[in-house]
CSV table of C-alpha atoms in Angstrom, one decimal:
chain,number,residue,atom,x,y,z
M,312,MET,CA,0.7,19.2,-37.3
M,313,THR,CA,1.0,15.7,-36.0
M,314,GLU,CA,-2.2,15.5,-34.0
M,315,ASP,CA,-5.8,15.6,-35.1
M,316,CYS,CA,-7.1,19.1,-34.4
M,317,ASP,CA,-10.7,17.9,-34.1
M,318,GLU,CA,-9.7,15.8,-31.2
M,319,ILE,CA,-7.4,18.4,-29.7
M,320,ARG,CA,-10.1,21.1,-29.7
M,321,LEU,CA,-12.2,19.1,-27.1
M,322,LEU,CA,-9.0,18.9,-25.0
M,323,ILE,CA,-8.4,22.6,-25.4
M,324,GLN,CA,-11.8,23.1,-24.0
M,325,ALA,CA,-11.3,20.6,-21.2
M,326,ASP,CA,-8.1,22.4,-20.3
M,327,LEU,CA,-9.8,25.7,-20.0
M,328,ASP,CA,-12.6,24.0,-18.0
M,329,GLY,CA,-9.9,22.8,-15.5
M,330,GLU,CA,-10.5,19.2,-16.4
M,331,LEU,CA,-7.0,18.1,-17.5
M,332,ARG,CA,-4.2,16.6,-15.5
M,333,PRO,CA,-0.9,18.5,-15.7
M,334,ALA,CA,0.6,16.0,-18.2
M,335,GLU,CA,-2.4,16.3,-20.6
M,336,ALA,CA,-2.3,20.1,-20.2
M,337,ALA,CA,1.3,20.1,-21.1
M,338,ARG,CA,0.6,18.1,-24.3
M,339,ILE,CA,-2.1,20.6,-25.3
M,340,ALA,CA,0.3,23.5,-24.6
M,341,ALA,CA,2.9,21.9,-26.9
M,342,HIS,CA,0.3,21.5,-29.6
M,343,LEU,CA,-0.8,25.1,-29.3
M,344,GLU,CA,2.8,26.2,-29.8
M,345,ARG,CA,2.8,24.5,-33.2
M,346,CYS,CA,-0.7,25.1,-34.3
M,347,PRO,CA,-2.0,28.7,-34.9
M,348,ARG,CA,-5.5,27.5,-35.6
M,349,CYS,CA,-5.8,25.7,-32.3
M,350,ALA,CA,-4.2,28.6,-30.5
M,351,GLU,CA,-6.9,30.8,-32.0
M,352,THR,CA,-9.6,28.4,-30.9
M,353,GLN,CA,-8.2,28.6,-27.4
M,354,THR,CA,-8.3,32.4,-27.4
M,355,ASP,CA,-11.9,32.4,-28.7
M,356,LEU,CA,-13.0,29.9,-26.0
M,357,ALA,CA,-11.3,31.9,-23.3
M,358,THR,CA,-12.8,35.1,-24.5
M,359,LEU,CA,-16.3,33.6,-24.6
M,360,ALA,CA,-15.9,32.1,-21.1
M,361,GLY,CA,-15.0,35.6,-19.8
M,362,ARG,CA,-18.0,37.2,-21.6
M,363,VAL,CA,-20.4,34.5,-20.4
M,364,ARG,CA,-19.4,35.1,-16.8
M,365,ALA,CA,-19.6,38.9,-17.2
M,366,GLU,CA,-22.8,39.1,-19.2
M,367,VAL,CA,-25.0,36.2,-18.4
M,368,PRO,CA,-27.0,36.6,-15.2
M,369,SER,CA,-27.6,34.0,-12.5
M,370,TYR,CA,-31.0,33.8,-11.0
M,371,PRO,CA,-30.9,33.2,-7.2
M,372,ALA,CA,-34.1,32.4,-5.4
M,373,SER,CA,-35.9,35.6,-4.1
M,374,ASP,CA,-36.2,36.1,-0.4
M,375,ASP,CA,-39.9,35.8,-0.5
M,376,PHE,CA,-39.8,32.5,-2.4
M,377,ARG,CA,-37.1,31.2,0.0
M,378,LYS,CA,-39.2,32.0,3.0
M,379,ALA,CA,-42.4,30.4,1.5
M,380,LEU,CA,-40.4,27.4,0.5
M,381,VAL,CA,-38.8,26.9,3.9
M,382,ALA,CA,-42.2,27.0,5.5
M,383,ARG,CA,-43.6,24.6,2.9
M,384,LEU,CA,-40.7,22.2,3.5
M,385,ALA,CA,-41.1,22.4,7.3
M,386,ALA,CA,-44.8,21.5,6.9
M,387,ALA,CA,-43.9,18.6,4.7
M,388,ALA,CA,-41.0,17.2,6.8
M,389,PRO,CA,-41.6,13.6,7.6
M,390,LYS,CA,-41.3,13.8,11.4
M,391,PRO,CA,-42.0,17.4,12.4
M,392,ALA,CA,-41.7,16.7,16.1
M,393,GLN,CA,-38.2,15.4,15.7
M,394,ARG,CA,-37.0,17.9,13.2
M,395,ARG,CA,-35.5,21.0,14.5
M,396,ARG,CA,-32.9,23.4,13.4
M,397,PRO,CA,-29.5,21.9,13.9
M,398,VAL,CA,-28.1,23.0,17.2
M,399,LEU,CA,-24.9,24.2,15.7
M,400,LEU,CA,-26.8,26.8,13.7
M,401,GLY,CA,-29.1,27.9,16.4
M,402,ALA,CA,-29.2,29.8,19.6
M,403,GLY,CA,-27.4,27.1,21.6
M,404,PHE,CA,-24.3,27.7,19.6
M,405,GLY,CA,-24.3,31.4,20.2
M,406,MET,CA,-24.9,31.1,23.9
M,407,GLY,CA,-22.3,28.4,24.4
M,408,PHE,CA,-19.7,30.5,22.8
M,409,ALA,CA,-20.7,33.7,24.5
M,410,MET,CA,-20.0,31.8,27.7
M,411,ALA,CA,-16.8,30.3,26.5
M,412,ALA,CA,-15.6,33.7,25.3
M,413,SER,CA,-16.5,35.3,28.6
M,414,LEU,CA,-14.2,32.9,30.5
M,415,ALA,CA,-11.1,34.4,29.0
M,416,LEU,CA,-9.3,34.6,25.8
M,417,ILE,CA,-7.6,31.3,26.1
M,418,PHE,CA,-7.6,28.3,23.8
M,419,LEU,CA,-9.8,25.6,25.3
M,420,PRO,CA,-8.1,22.3,25.1
M,421,VAL,CA,-8.9,21.5,21.5
M,422,GLY,CA,-7.3,18.6,19.7
M,423,ALA,CA,-5.2,19.3,16.6
M,424,ALA,CA,-7.7,17.4,14.5
M,425,GLN,CA,-10.7,19.3,15.7
M,426,LEU,CA,-9.5,22.8,15.0
M,427,PRO,CA,-9.7,22.7,11.2
M,428,ASP,CA,-13.2,21.1,11.6
M,429,GLN,CA,-14.2,24.1,13.7
M,430,ILE,CA,-12.8,26.6,11.3
M,431,VAL,CA,-14.5,25.0,8.3
M,432,ALA,CA,-17.8,24.7,10.3
M,433,SER,CA,-17.6,28.4,11.2
M,434,HIS,CA,-17.1,29.2,7.5
M,435,ILE,CA,-20.2,27.1,6.6
M,436,ARG,CA,-22.2,28.7,9.3
M,437,ALA,CA,-21.2,32.1,8.0
M,438,LEU,CA,-22.5,31.2,4.6
M,439,GLN,CA,-26.0,30.8,5.9
M,440,PRO,CA,-28.2,33.7,4.9
M,441,GLY,CA,-27.7,36.7,7.1
M,442,HIS,CA,-24.6,35.4,8.8
M,443,LEU,CA,-21.9,36.4,6.5
M,444,MET,CA,-21.0,39.9,7.3
M,445,ASP,CA,-21.3,42.3,10.2
M,446,VAL,CA,-19.7,45.2,8.3
M,447,VAL,CA,-20.2,45.3,4.6
M,448,SER,CA,-17.6,47.3,2.8
M,449,THR,CA,-15.3,46.8,-0.1
M,450,ASP,CA,-13.1,49.5,1.5
M,451,GLN,CA,-10.2,48.3,3.7
M,452,HIS,CA,-10.2,51.7,5.4
M,453,THR,CA,-13.8,51.0,6.6
M,454,VAL,CA,-13.2,47.4,7.7
M,455,LYS,CA,-10.0,47.9,9.5
M,456,PRO,CA,-11.2,50.6,12.0
M,457,TRP,CA,-14.4,48.6,12.5
M,458,PHE,CA,-12.2,45.7,13.8
M,459,ASP,CA,-9.9,48.0,15.7
M,460,GLY,CA,-12.8,49.2,17.9
M,461,ARG,CA,-13.8,45.6,18.7
M,462,LEU,CA,-10.6,43.6,19.1
M,463,ALA,CA,-7.6,43.6,21.4
M,464,PHE,CA,-5.4,43.1,18.4
M,465,ALA,CA,-5.2,44.7,15.0
M,466,PRO,CA,-5.5,42.3,12.1
M,467,PRO,CA,-4.2,43.8,8.8
M,468,VAL,CA,-7.0,44.3,6.3
M,469,LYS,CA,-5.8,44.2,2.7
M,470,ASP,CA,-7.6,44.8,-0.5
M,471,LEU,CA,-6.8,42.3,-3.3
M,472,ALA,CA,-9.5,43.6,-5.8
M,473,GLY,CA,-6.7,44.3,-8.3
M,474,ILE,CA,-6.0,40.6,-8.7
M,475,GLY,CA,-9.5,39.3,-8.6
M,476,PHE,CA,-10.1,38.8,-4.8
M,477,PRO,CA,-12.2,41.9,-3.8
M,478,LEU,CA,-12.8,42.5,-0.1
M,479,ALA,CA,-16.5,42.1,0.7
M,480,GLY,CA,-16.6,42.9,4.4
M,481,GLY,CA,-15.8,41.7,7.9
M,482,ARG,CA,-17.3,40.0,10.9
M,483,LEU,CA,-16.4,38.8,14.4
M,484,ASP,CA,-16.4,35.2,15.3
M,485,TYR,CA,-15.8,33.1,18.4
M,486,LEU,CA,-13.8,30.0,17.7
M,487,ALA,CA,-12.2,27.6,20.2
M,488,GLY,CA,-12.8,30.2,22.9
M,489,ARG,CA,-11.1,33.0,21.0
M,490,THR,CA,-12.3,36.1,19.3
M,491,ALA,CA,-11.4,36.0,15.6
M,492,ALA,CA,-11.6,38.7,13.0
M,493,ALA,CA,-13.1,37.3,9.8
M,494,MET,CA,-12.3,39.1,6.6
M,495,ILE,CA,-14.5,38.1,3.7
M,496,TYR,CA,-13.2,38.1,0.2
M,497,ARG,CA,-14.8,37.1,-3.0
M,498,ARG,CA,-13.6,35.2,-6.0
M,499,ALA,CA,-16.3,35.2,-8.7
M,500,GLN,CA,-19.2,33.4,-6.9
M,501,HIS,CA,-16.9,32.0,-4.2
M,502,ILE,CA,-16.5,33.3,-0.7
M,503,ILE,CA,-13.2,33.2,1.2
M,504,ASP,CA,-13.2,33.7,4.9
M,505,LEU,CA,-9.8,34.8,6.3
M,506,TYR,CA,-9.7,34.3,10.1
M,507,ALA,CA,-7.2,36.2,12.2
M,508,PHE,CA,-6.5,35.2,15.8
M,509,ASP,CA,-4.2,36.9,18.3
M,510,GLY,CA,-1.3,34.7,19.2
M,511,THR,CA,0.5,31.8,17.6
M,512,ASP,CA,0.0,29.1,20.3
M,513,LEU,CA,-1.6,26.1,18.6
M,514,PRO,CA,-2.2,22.5,19.5
M,515,ALA,CA,0.7,20.2,18.4
M,516,GLY,CA,0.3,18.2,15.3
M,517,LEU,CA,-1.8,20.6,13.4
M,518,VAL,CA,-1.6,20.3,9.6
M,519,PRO,CA,-0.9,23.6,7.8
M,520,SER,CA,-3.5,23.0,5.0
M,521,GLY,CA,-6.0,20.5,4.0
M,522,SER,CA,-9.7,20.0,3.3
M,523,ARG,CA,-12.9,19.2,5.1
M,524,ASP,CA,-16.3,18.5,3.6
M,525,GLY,CA,-15.1,20.0,0.3
M,526,TYR,CA,-13.7,23.1,1.8
M,527,ASN,CA,-10.0,23.9,1.6
M,528,PHE,CA,-8.1,25.6,4.3
M,529,ILE,CA,-4.6,27.0,4.7
M,530,ARG,CA,-3.1,28.2,8.0
M,531,TRP,CA,-0.1,30.3,8.7
M,532,THR,CA,1.3,32.6,11.4
M,533,GLU,CA,2.6,36.1,10.8
M,534,ASP,CA,3.3,39.1,13.1
M,535,GLY,CA,2.2,37.3,16.2
M,536,MET,CA,-1.1,36.3,14.7
M,537,THR,CA,-2.5,33.0,13.4
M,538,PHE,CA,-4.4,33.1,10.1
M,539,TRP,CA,-6.8,30.6,8.5
M,540,ALA,CA,-8.1,31.0,5.0
M,541,VAL,CA,-11.1,28.8,4.2
M,542,SER,CA,-13.1,28.5,1.0
M,543,ASP,CA,-14.6,26.1,-1.5
M,544,LEU,CA,-12.1,27.4,-4.0
M,545,ASN,CA,-9.8,24.7,-5.4
M,546,ALA,CA,-6.4,24.3,-3.7
M,547,GLN,CA,-4.6,26.1,-6.5
M,548,GLU,CA,-6.7,29.2,-6.2
M,549,MET,CA,-6.6,29.1,-2.4
M,550,ASP,CA,-2.8,29.0,-2.6
M,551,GLN,CA,-2.9,31.9,-5.1
M,552,PHE,CA,-5.1,33.9,-2.7
M,553,VAL,CA,-2.8,33.2,0.3
M,554,ARG,CA,0.4,34.1,-1.5
M,555,ALA,CA,-1.2,37.3,-2.9
M,556,TRP,CA,-2.5,38.3,0.5
M,557,ARG,CA,0.8,37.7,2.2
M,558,ARG,CA,2.6,39.7,-0.4
M,559,ALA,CA,0.2,42.6,-0.4
T,1408,MET,CA,-17.1,21.8,21.6
T,1409,LYS,CA,-20.4,20.1,20.9
T,1410,TRP,CA,-21.4,22.1,17.9
T,1411,PHE,CA,-19.4,20.2,15.4
T,1412,GLN,CA,-19.8,16.7,16.7
T,1413,LYS,CA,-21.2,14.4,14.1
T,1414,HIS,CA,-24.9,14.2,14.7
T,1415,ASP,CA,-27.0,11.3,13.8
T,1416,PRO,CA,-28.0,11.1,10.1
T,1417,ALA,CA,-31.5,12.6,10.6
T,1418,GLU,CA,-29.8,15.6,12.2
T,1419,ALA,CA,-27.4,16.1,9.3
T,1420,SER,CA,-30.5,17.8,8.2
T,1421,PHE,CA,-32.0,18.5,4.8
T,1422,GLU,CA,-31.8,22.1,5.8
T,1423,ARG,CA,-28.1,22.0,6.3
T,1424,VAL,CA,-27.2,19.6,3.4
T,1425,VAL,CA,-29.6,20.5,0.6
T,1426,LEU,CA,-31.2,23.9,1.3
T,1427,PRO,CA,-27.9,25.7,0.9
T,1428,HIS,CA,-28.1,24.8,-2.8
T,1429,LEU,CA,-31.5,26.5,-3.3
T,1430,ASP,CA,-29.9,29.4,-5.3
T,1431,SER,CA,-28.3,26.9,-7.7
T,1432,ALA,CA,-31.5,25.0,-8.0
T,1433,HIS,CA,-33.4,28.1,-8.8
T,1434,ASN,CA,-30.8,29.3,-11.3
T,1435,VAL,CA,-30.8,26.0,-13.2
T,1436,ALA,CA,-34.6,25.8,-13.2
T,1437,ARG,CA,-34.9,29.4,-14.4
T,1438,TRP,CA,-32.5,28.8,-17.3
T,1439,LEU,CA,-34.2,25.6,-18.2
T,1440,VAL,CA,-37.8,26.8,-18.3
T,1441,ARG,CA,-37.1,30.5,-18.9
T,1442,ASP,CA,-40.1,31.6,-17.0
T,1443,ALA,CA,-39.9,33.1,-13.6
T,1444,SER,CA,-43.1,31.8,-12.1
T,1445,LEU,CA,-42.7,28.3,-13.7
T,1446,ALA,CA,-39.2,28.2,-12.4
T,1447,GLU,CA,-40.4,28.7,-8.8
T,1448,ASP,CA,-43.0,26.0,-9.2
T,1449,VAL,CA,-40.3,23.7,-10.5
T,1450,VAL,CA,-38.0,24.4,-7.6
T,1451,GLN,CA,-40.7,24.0,-5.0
T,1452,ASP,CA,-41.8,20.7,-6.5
T,1453,ALA,CA,-38.1,19.5,-6.8
T,1454,MET,CA,-37.4,20.5,-3.2
T,1455,LEU,CA,-40.4,18.6,-1.9
T,1456,ARG,CA,-39.3,15.6,-3.9
T,1457,ALA,CA,-35.7,15.9,-2.6
T,1458,LEU,CA,-37.1,16.0,0.9
T,1459,ASN,CA,-38.9,12.8,0.2
T,1460,TYR,CA,-35.9,11.1,-1.4
T,1461,TYR,CA,-33.5,12.5,1.2
T,1462,GLY,CA,-33.5,9.2,3.1
T,1463,GLY,CA,-31.9,7.6,0.1
T,1464,PHE,CA,-29.2,10.3,-0.4
T,1465,ARG,CA,-25.9,8.7,0.3
T,1466,GLY,CA,-23.9,11.7,1.3
T,1467,GLY,CA,-21.3,13.5,-0.7
T,1468,ASP,CA,-22.1,16.7,-2.5
T,1469,ALA,CA,-25.8,17.2,-2.5
T,1470,ARG,CA,-25.8,19.8,-5.3
T,1471,PRO,CA,-25.6,17.5,-8.3
T,1472,TRP,CA,-28.1,15.2,-6.6
T,1473,LEU,CA,-30.5,18.1,-6.2
T,1474,LEU,CA,-29.9,19.5,-9.6
T,1475,GLN,CA,-30.7,16.2,-11.2
T,1476,ILE,CA,-34.1,16.3,-9.5
T,1477,VAL,CA,-34.6,19.9,-10.6
T,1478,ARG,CA,-33.7,19.0,-14.1
T,1479,ASN,CA,-36.2,16.1,-14.3
T,1480,VAL,CA,-39.0,18.2,-12.8
T,1481,ALA,CA,-38.2,21.1,-15.2
T,1482,TYR,CA,-38.3,18.8,-18.3
T,1483,ASN,CA,-41.6,17.3,-17.1
T,1484,ALA,CA,-43.0,20.8,-16.5
T,1485,LEU,CA,-42.0,21.9,-20.0
T,1486,ALA,CA,-43.5,18.8,-21.6
T,1487,LYS,CA,-46.7,19.3,-19.7
T,1488,ARG,CA,-47.0,23.0,-20.7
T,1489,LYS,CA,-46.4,22.0,-24.3
T,1490,GLN,CA,-49.1,19.4,-24.1
T,1491,GLN,CA,-51.5,21.8,-22.6
T,1492,ALA,CA,-50.7,24.4,-25.2
T,1493,GLU,CA,-51.4,21.9,-28.0
T,1494,THR,CA,-54.8,20.9,-26.7
T,1495,SER,CA,-55.9,24.4,-26.0
T,1496,PHE,CA,-57.2,26.5,-28.9
T,1497,ASP,CA,-57.5,29.9,-27.4
T,1498,ASP,CA,-54.3,30.0,-25.4
T,1499,ASP,CA,-51.3,31.1,-27.4
T,1500,PRO,CA,-48.3,29.8,-25.5
T,1501,PRO,CA,-45.1,31.7,-25.3
T,1502,GLU,CA,-43.2,30.3,-28.2
T,1503,GLU,CA,-40.1,29.5,-26.2
T,1504,LEU,CA,-42.0,26.8,-24.4
T,1505,MET,CA,-42.8,25.1,-27.7
T,1506,GLU,CA,-39.3,24.0,-28.5
T,1507,LEU,CA,-39.0,20.6,-26.8
T,1508,HIS,CA,-38.7,18.8,-30.1
T,1509,ASP,CA,-36.6,15.8,-30.8
T,1510,PRO,CA,-33.0,16.7,-30.2
T,1511,ALA,CA,-32.1,14.3,-32.9
T,1512,ASP,CA,-32.9,16.8,-35.6
T,1513,ASN,CA,-30.3,18.9,-33.9
T,1514,PRO,CA,-30.3,22.5,-34.8
T,1515,GLU,CA,-28.1,24.2,-32.3
T,1516,VAL,CA,-30.5,27.1,-31.9
T,1517,ALA,CA,-34.1,26.2,-31.4
T,1518,LEU,CA,-35.9,29.5,-31.5
T,1519,GLY,CA,-37.7,30.5,-34.6
T,1520,LYS,CA,-36.7,34.1,-34.4
T,1521,LEU,CA,-33.0,34.3,-34.5
T,1522,GLN,CA,-32.5,38.0,-34.8
T,1523,ASP,CA,-31.5,40.0,-31.8
T,1524,LEU,CA,-29.3,37.3,-30.3
T,1525,ARG,CA,-26.2,39.3,-30.2
T,1526,ARG,CA,-26.8,39.6,-26.5
T,1527,LEU,CA,-25.1,36.7,-25.0
T,1528,ASP,CA,-27.8,35.9,-22.5
T,1529,GLN,CA,-30.4,35.9,-25.2
T,1530,ALA,CA,-28.3,33.7,-27.4
T,1531,LEU,CA,-27.8,31.3,-24.5
T,1532,ALA,CA,-31.6,31.3,-23.9
T,1533,ALA,CA,-32.1,30.3,-27.5
T,1534,LEU,CA,-30.0,27.2,-27.5
T,1535,THR,CA,-31.6,23.8,-27.3
T,1536,PRO,CA,-32.2,22.7,-23.7
T,1537,GLU,CA,-29.5,20.0,-24.0
T,1538,LEU,CA,-26.9,22.5,-24.9
T,1539,ARG,CA,-28.1,25.3,-22.7
T,1540,GLU,CA,-28.2,23.1,-19.6
T,1541,CYS,CA,-24.6,22.0,-20.1
T,1542,LEU,CA,-23.3,25.5,-20.5
T,1543,VAL,CA,-25.3,26.8,-17.5
T,1544,LEU,CA,-24.1,23.9,-15.3
T,1545,LYS,CA,-20.5,24.5,-16.4
T,1546,GLU,CA,-20.2,28.3,-16.6
T,1547,LEU,CA,-22.7,29.5,-14.0
T,1548,GLU,CA,-22.8,26.6,-11.6
T,1549,GLU,CA,-19.2,25.6,-12.1
T,1550,LEU,CA,-19.9,21.9,-12.1
T,1551,SER,CA,-17.3,19.5,-13.2
T,1552,TYR,CA,-17.8,17.3,-16.4
T,1553,LYS,CA,-18.4,14.4,-14.1
T,1554,GLU,CA,-21.1,16.2,-12.2
T,1555,ILE,CA,-22.7,17.5,-15.3
T,1556,ALA,CA,-22.8,14.0,-16.6
T,1557,GLU,CA,-24.5,12.9,-13.4
T,1558,VAL,CA,-27.1,15.7,-13.6
T,1559,THR,CA,-27.9,15.3,-17.2
T,1560,GLY,CA,-27.6,11.5,-17.3
T,1561,VAL,CA,-25.3,11.3,-20.3
T,1562,PRO,CA,-21.7,10.1,-20.7
T,1563,ILE,CA,-18.8,12.6,-20.1
T,1564,GLY,CA,-17.9,12.5,-23.8
T,1565,THR,CA,-21.4,13.7,-24.6
T,1566,VAL,CA,-21.1,16.5,-22.1
T,1567,MET,CA,-17.8,17.6,-23.8
T,1568,SER,CA,-19.3,17.6,-27.2
T,1569,ARG,CA,-22.5,19.4,-26.1
T,1570,LEU,CA,-20.4,22.0,-24.4
T,1571,TRP,CA,-18.4,22.4,-27.5
T,1572,ARG,CA,-21.5,22.8,-29.7
T,1573,ALA,CA,-23.0,25.2,-27.3
T,1574,ARG,CA,-20.0,27.4,-27.3
T,1575,GLN,CA,-19.6,27.3,-31.0
T,1576,ALA,CA,-23.2,28.3,-31.4
T,1577,LEU,CA,-22.8,31.2,-29.0
T,1578,MET,CA,-19.6,32.4,-30.8
T,1579,ARG,CA,-21.5,32.2,-34.2
T,1580,CYS,CA,-24.3,34.2,-32.7
T,1581,GLN,CA,-21.8,36.9,-31.7
T,1582,THR,CA,-20.1,37.1,-35.1
T,1583,GLU,CA,-23.1,36.5,-37.4
T,1584,GLY,CA,-26.1,37.5,-35.3
T,1585,CYS,CA,-27.4,34.0,-35.3
T,1586,ASP,CA,-29.4,34.4,-38.5
T,1587,ALA,CA,-26.8,32.8,-40.8
C-alpha cells in the first residue's frame, strides 16, 4: 500500500458520487486493485447508496399545499397586473400549435439552432404538473396501440425496465408544425422524453447532441423516423439510454 | 415560433424558474424539521422570501439557490421551536426538535433513544442536522458537492467529510443497531 487509505476513502466516496475526473477515477481503481480494505469500503458505500435510494422516502409537496402556496404567491407577487402565466405554458401556445398543425404536417422553416431549443422547451413544458402523460402505462403493449390510433406513423415503443429505464407512458406533442409521439421513460427520479417524428428531413447544420438550459439531448434517425431523447440526466446516462433503446 | 423566444427577465417568471423546485424544497424542509406541518410552514415562508429575493437571482440553476433559503428558514424555525419549548412549562415538545445543540460536541447520532434505528429512514432522521442535510441533498436531491457546499455554506472538503461521517453512522446503525 503506497497511498494513505484515510485520504483515499474520501476519493472512493467521491468516485461513487460521480465527482471524480476520469484520471482520478483511474487512480482510485488502481488503488482498489491493490487494497482489499478499500475495495471493501467501496462495496459497503455502494450497497448503502442503493439501500438509501430504495428505502428512504422523499416527501414531495402535496397537491393541496401546492395549490394553496401558488395562490399565496400570486397574491404576494410584486406587480400582480403585470404578472401572468408565461405565454409558452398557457392557452396561447396550444392554440398556436393547433393552427400550425392544421396547416399540414410540414416542417415550418425552423432554423437549425432553434429546433433543439424547441425540443427542450417541450420537454420542460411536459414536466409541469398534469402535462407529462396522456396515456399512463408501463406496458409497451398498451402505449403502442394508443399511438397507432392517433398517428399516421408507427413509432416503436420499447420497454427498457430490465436495464433501469422503465417506460412510464406516452403523449402526443406538436413541435415545429409536426405531430410527435413522446414516449416517457424514467431513470430513478429523472424523466426522459423520447420524441419520434415521421420523416428524416431536417434543417441543415443541426447538431446531433448537446445541451440547453441543463437538459441534454441526442438526436438520430432510424427507419424513416427522427428521434430526439431529452432529459436532465447527465450525458453518459443519456448515451447509455439511447444505445440501449436502439439495441432493444 | 414565438413560444420559446427569450422573454424579458420579469417574464422568465418565478413560476417557471423557481416553482418547479417545490418538491425538492418540500423534501429538504421535511427532512430537516421532521414534522409535516412545520415543513409546510417552512416551505411557504421560504417561497415567499424567494419571491422577494427573486430580483437578485442571477440566473443559472435556481434549485441550490432556493434550497439555501429553505435551509435557513428551517434552521430558524427549529431554533424558534426549541426556544419556545424551553420557555414553556406545560408544553412537552417532541424530543426530536430538541436536538439543535452545538455541533462541536459532535455525536454523529443526536437522538437520545437509539434503539430501533435499523430502519434506514429512521437512522437518517436521527443523524445530526449537519450530517442529515448533506446526505439528503446528495442521495435524495442528487446535488453535486459544489451545490451542497453552496446550500449549506461550508467548503467542499467539509461536505465530503460530513457525507463520509453520515454514511459511516448509517452503516454502523445497520450493523450494530446504533446503540453501540
